[in-house]
Tab-separated table of N, CA and C in Angstrom:
chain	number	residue	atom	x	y	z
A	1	UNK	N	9.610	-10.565	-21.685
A	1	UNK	CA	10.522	-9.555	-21.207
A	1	UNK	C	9.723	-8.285	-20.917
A	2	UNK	N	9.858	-7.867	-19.697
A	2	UNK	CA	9.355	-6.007	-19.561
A	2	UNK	C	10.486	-5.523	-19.529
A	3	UNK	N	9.675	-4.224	-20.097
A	3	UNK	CA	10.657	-3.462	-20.306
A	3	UNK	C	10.340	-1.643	-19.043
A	4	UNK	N	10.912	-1.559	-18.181
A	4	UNK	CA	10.682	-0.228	-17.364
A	4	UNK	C	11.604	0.817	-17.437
A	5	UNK	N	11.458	1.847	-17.446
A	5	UNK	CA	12.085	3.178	-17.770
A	5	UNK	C	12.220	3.605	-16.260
A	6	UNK	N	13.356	3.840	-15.841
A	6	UNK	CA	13.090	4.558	-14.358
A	6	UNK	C	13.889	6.087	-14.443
A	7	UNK	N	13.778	7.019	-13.368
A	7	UNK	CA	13.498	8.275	-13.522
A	7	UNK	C	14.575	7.871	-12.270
A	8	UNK	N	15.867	8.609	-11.865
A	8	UNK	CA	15.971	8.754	-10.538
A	8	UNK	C	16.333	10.560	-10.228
A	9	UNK	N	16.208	11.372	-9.517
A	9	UNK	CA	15.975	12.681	-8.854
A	9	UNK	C	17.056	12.711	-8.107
A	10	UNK	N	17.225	14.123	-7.432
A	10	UNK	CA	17.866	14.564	-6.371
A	10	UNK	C	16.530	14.768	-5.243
A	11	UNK	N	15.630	15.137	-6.031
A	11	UNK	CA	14.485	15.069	-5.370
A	11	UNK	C	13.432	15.158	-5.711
A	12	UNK	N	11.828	15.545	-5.255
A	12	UNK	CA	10.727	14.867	-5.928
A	12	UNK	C	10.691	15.570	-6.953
A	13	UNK	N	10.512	17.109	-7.381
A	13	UNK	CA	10.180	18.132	-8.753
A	13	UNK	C	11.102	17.245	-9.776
A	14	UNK	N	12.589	17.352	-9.683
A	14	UNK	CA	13.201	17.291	-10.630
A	14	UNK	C	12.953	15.535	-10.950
A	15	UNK	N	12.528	14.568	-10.452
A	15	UNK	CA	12.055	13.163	-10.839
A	15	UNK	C	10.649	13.756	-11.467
A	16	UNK	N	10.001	14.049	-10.964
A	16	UNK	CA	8.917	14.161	-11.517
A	16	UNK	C	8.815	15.093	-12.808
A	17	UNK	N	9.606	15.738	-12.547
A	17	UNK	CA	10.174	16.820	-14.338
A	17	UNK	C	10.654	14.959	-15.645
A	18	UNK	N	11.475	14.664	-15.044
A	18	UNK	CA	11.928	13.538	-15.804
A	18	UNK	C	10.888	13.084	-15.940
A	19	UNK	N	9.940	12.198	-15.450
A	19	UNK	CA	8.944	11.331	-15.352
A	19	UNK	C	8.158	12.143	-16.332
A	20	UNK	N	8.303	13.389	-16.855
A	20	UNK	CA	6.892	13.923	-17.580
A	20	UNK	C	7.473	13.945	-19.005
A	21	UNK	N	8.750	13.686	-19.065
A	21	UNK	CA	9.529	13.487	-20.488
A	21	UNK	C	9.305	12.101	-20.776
A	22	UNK	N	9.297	11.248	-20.698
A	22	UNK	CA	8.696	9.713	-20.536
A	22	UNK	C	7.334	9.919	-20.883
A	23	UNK	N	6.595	10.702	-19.934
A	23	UNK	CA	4.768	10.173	-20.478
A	23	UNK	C	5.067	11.197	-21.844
A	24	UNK	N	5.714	12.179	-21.803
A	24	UNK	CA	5.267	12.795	-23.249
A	24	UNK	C	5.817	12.277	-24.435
A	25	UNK	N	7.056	11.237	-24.269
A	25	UNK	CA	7.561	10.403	-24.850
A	25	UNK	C	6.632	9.143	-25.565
A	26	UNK	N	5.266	9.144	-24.941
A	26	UNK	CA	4.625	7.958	-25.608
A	26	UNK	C	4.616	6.712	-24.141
A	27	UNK	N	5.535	6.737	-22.500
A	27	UNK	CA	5.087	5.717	-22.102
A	27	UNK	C	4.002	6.017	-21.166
A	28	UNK	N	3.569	5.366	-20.578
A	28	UNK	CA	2.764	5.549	-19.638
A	28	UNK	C	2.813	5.013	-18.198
A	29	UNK	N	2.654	6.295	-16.915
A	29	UNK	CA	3.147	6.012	-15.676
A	29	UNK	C	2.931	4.702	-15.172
A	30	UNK	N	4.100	4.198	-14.228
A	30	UNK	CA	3.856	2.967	-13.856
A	30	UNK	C	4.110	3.120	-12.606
A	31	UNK	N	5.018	4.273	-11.958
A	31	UNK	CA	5.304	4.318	-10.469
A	31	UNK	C	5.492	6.039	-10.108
A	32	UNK	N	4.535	6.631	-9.446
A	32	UNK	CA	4.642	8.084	-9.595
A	32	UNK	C	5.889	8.155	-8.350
A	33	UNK	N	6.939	9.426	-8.210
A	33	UNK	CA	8.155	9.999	-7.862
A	33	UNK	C	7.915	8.929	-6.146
A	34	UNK	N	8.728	8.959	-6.223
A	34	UNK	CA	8.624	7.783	-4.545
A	34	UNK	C	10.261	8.240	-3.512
A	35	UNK	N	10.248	8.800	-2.290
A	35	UNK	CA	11.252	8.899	-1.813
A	35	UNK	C	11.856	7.302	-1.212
A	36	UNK	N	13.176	7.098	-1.805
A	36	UNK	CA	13.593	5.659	-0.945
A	36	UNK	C	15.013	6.308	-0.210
A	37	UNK	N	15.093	5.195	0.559
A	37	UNK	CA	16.443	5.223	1.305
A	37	UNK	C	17.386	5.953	0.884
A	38	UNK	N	18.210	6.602	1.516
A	38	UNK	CA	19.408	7.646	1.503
A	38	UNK	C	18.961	8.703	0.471
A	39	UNK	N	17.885	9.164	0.974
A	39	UNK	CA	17.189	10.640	-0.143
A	39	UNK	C	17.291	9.961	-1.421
A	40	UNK	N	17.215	9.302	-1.618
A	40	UNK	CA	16.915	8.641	-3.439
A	40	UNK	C	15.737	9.124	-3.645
A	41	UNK	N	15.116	9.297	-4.933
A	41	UNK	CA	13.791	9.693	-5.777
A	41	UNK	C	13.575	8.785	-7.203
A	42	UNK	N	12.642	8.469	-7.137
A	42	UNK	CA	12.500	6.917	-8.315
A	42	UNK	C	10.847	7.372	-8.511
A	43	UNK	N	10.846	7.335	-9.877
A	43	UNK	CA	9.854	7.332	-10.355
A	43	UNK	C	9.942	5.889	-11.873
A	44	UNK	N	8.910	5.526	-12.134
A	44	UNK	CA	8.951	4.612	-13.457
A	44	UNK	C	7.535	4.916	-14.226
A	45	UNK	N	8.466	4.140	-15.645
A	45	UNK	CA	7.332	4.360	-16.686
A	45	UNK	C	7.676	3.363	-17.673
A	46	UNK	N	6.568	2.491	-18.458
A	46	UNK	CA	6.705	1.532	-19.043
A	46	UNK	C	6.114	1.584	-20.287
A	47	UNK	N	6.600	1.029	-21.309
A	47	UNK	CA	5.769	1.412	-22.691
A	47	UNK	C	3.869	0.956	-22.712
A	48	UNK	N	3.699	1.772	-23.517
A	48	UNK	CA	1.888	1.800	-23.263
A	48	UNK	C	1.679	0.382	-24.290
A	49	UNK	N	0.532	-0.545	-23.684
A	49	UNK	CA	0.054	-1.442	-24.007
A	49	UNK	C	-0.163	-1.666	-25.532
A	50	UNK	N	-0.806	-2.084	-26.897
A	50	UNK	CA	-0.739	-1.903	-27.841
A	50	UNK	C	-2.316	-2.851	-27.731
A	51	UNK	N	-3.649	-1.917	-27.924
A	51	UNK	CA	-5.100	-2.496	-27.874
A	51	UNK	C	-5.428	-3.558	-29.120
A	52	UNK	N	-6.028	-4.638	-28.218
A	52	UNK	CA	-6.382	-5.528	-29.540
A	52	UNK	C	-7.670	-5.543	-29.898
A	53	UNK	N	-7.843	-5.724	-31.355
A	53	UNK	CA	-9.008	-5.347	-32.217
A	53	UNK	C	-9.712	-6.323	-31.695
A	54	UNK	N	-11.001	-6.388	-30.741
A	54	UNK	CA	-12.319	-6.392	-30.886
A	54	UNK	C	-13.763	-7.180	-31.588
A	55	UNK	N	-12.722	-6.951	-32.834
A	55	UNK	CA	-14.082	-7.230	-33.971
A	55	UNK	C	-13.940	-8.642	-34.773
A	56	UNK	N	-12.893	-8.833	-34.264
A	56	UNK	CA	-12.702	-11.385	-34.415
A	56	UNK	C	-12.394	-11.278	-33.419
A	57	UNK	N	-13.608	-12.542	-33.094
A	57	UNK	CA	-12.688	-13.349	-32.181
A	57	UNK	C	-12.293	-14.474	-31.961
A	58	UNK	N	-11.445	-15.052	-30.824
A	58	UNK	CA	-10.810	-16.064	-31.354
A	58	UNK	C	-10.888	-17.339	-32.224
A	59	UNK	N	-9.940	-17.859	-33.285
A	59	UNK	CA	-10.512	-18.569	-33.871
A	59	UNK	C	-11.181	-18.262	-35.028
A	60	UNK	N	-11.422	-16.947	-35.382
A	60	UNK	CA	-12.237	-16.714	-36.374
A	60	UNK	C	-10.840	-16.449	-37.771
A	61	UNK	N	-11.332	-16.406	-38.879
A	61	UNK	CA	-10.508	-16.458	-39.800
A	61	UNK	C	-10.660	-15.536	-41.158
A	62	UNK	N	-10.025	-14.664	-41.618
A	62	UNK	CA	-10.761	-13.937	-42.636
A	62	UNK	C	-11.295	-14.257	-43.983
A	63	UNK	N	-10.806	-15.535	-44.049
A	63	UNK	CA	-11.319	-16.309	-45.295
A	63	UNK	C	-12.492	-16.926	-45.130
């Protein structure tokens, strides 16, 4: 399952005002402010990845 956060505007500032409550929220941009059809404004943002440790690898076991 993904999960996307979308932003919609009256126009680009005020999407892009939204869109900066989201990254400061913890997600990270996935679609910067975009004008679509009938003056719409869409911006998205999706939760940030979660990094995997590095130091085993696969297969390895701590015992």
């Amino acid at each position: 399952m993904a999960l996307r956060f979308t932003v919609q505007g009256d126009d680009e500032q005020e999407t892009a005002a939204g869109l900066a409550l989201l990254v400061e929220a913890g997600l990270q941009l996935a679609m910067p402010p975009r004008q679509l059809t009938d003056d719409r404004w869409m911006a998205r943002a999706v939760p940030r990845m979660a990094t995997a440790r590095t130091d085993d690898g696969p297969g390895r076991s701590a015992g």
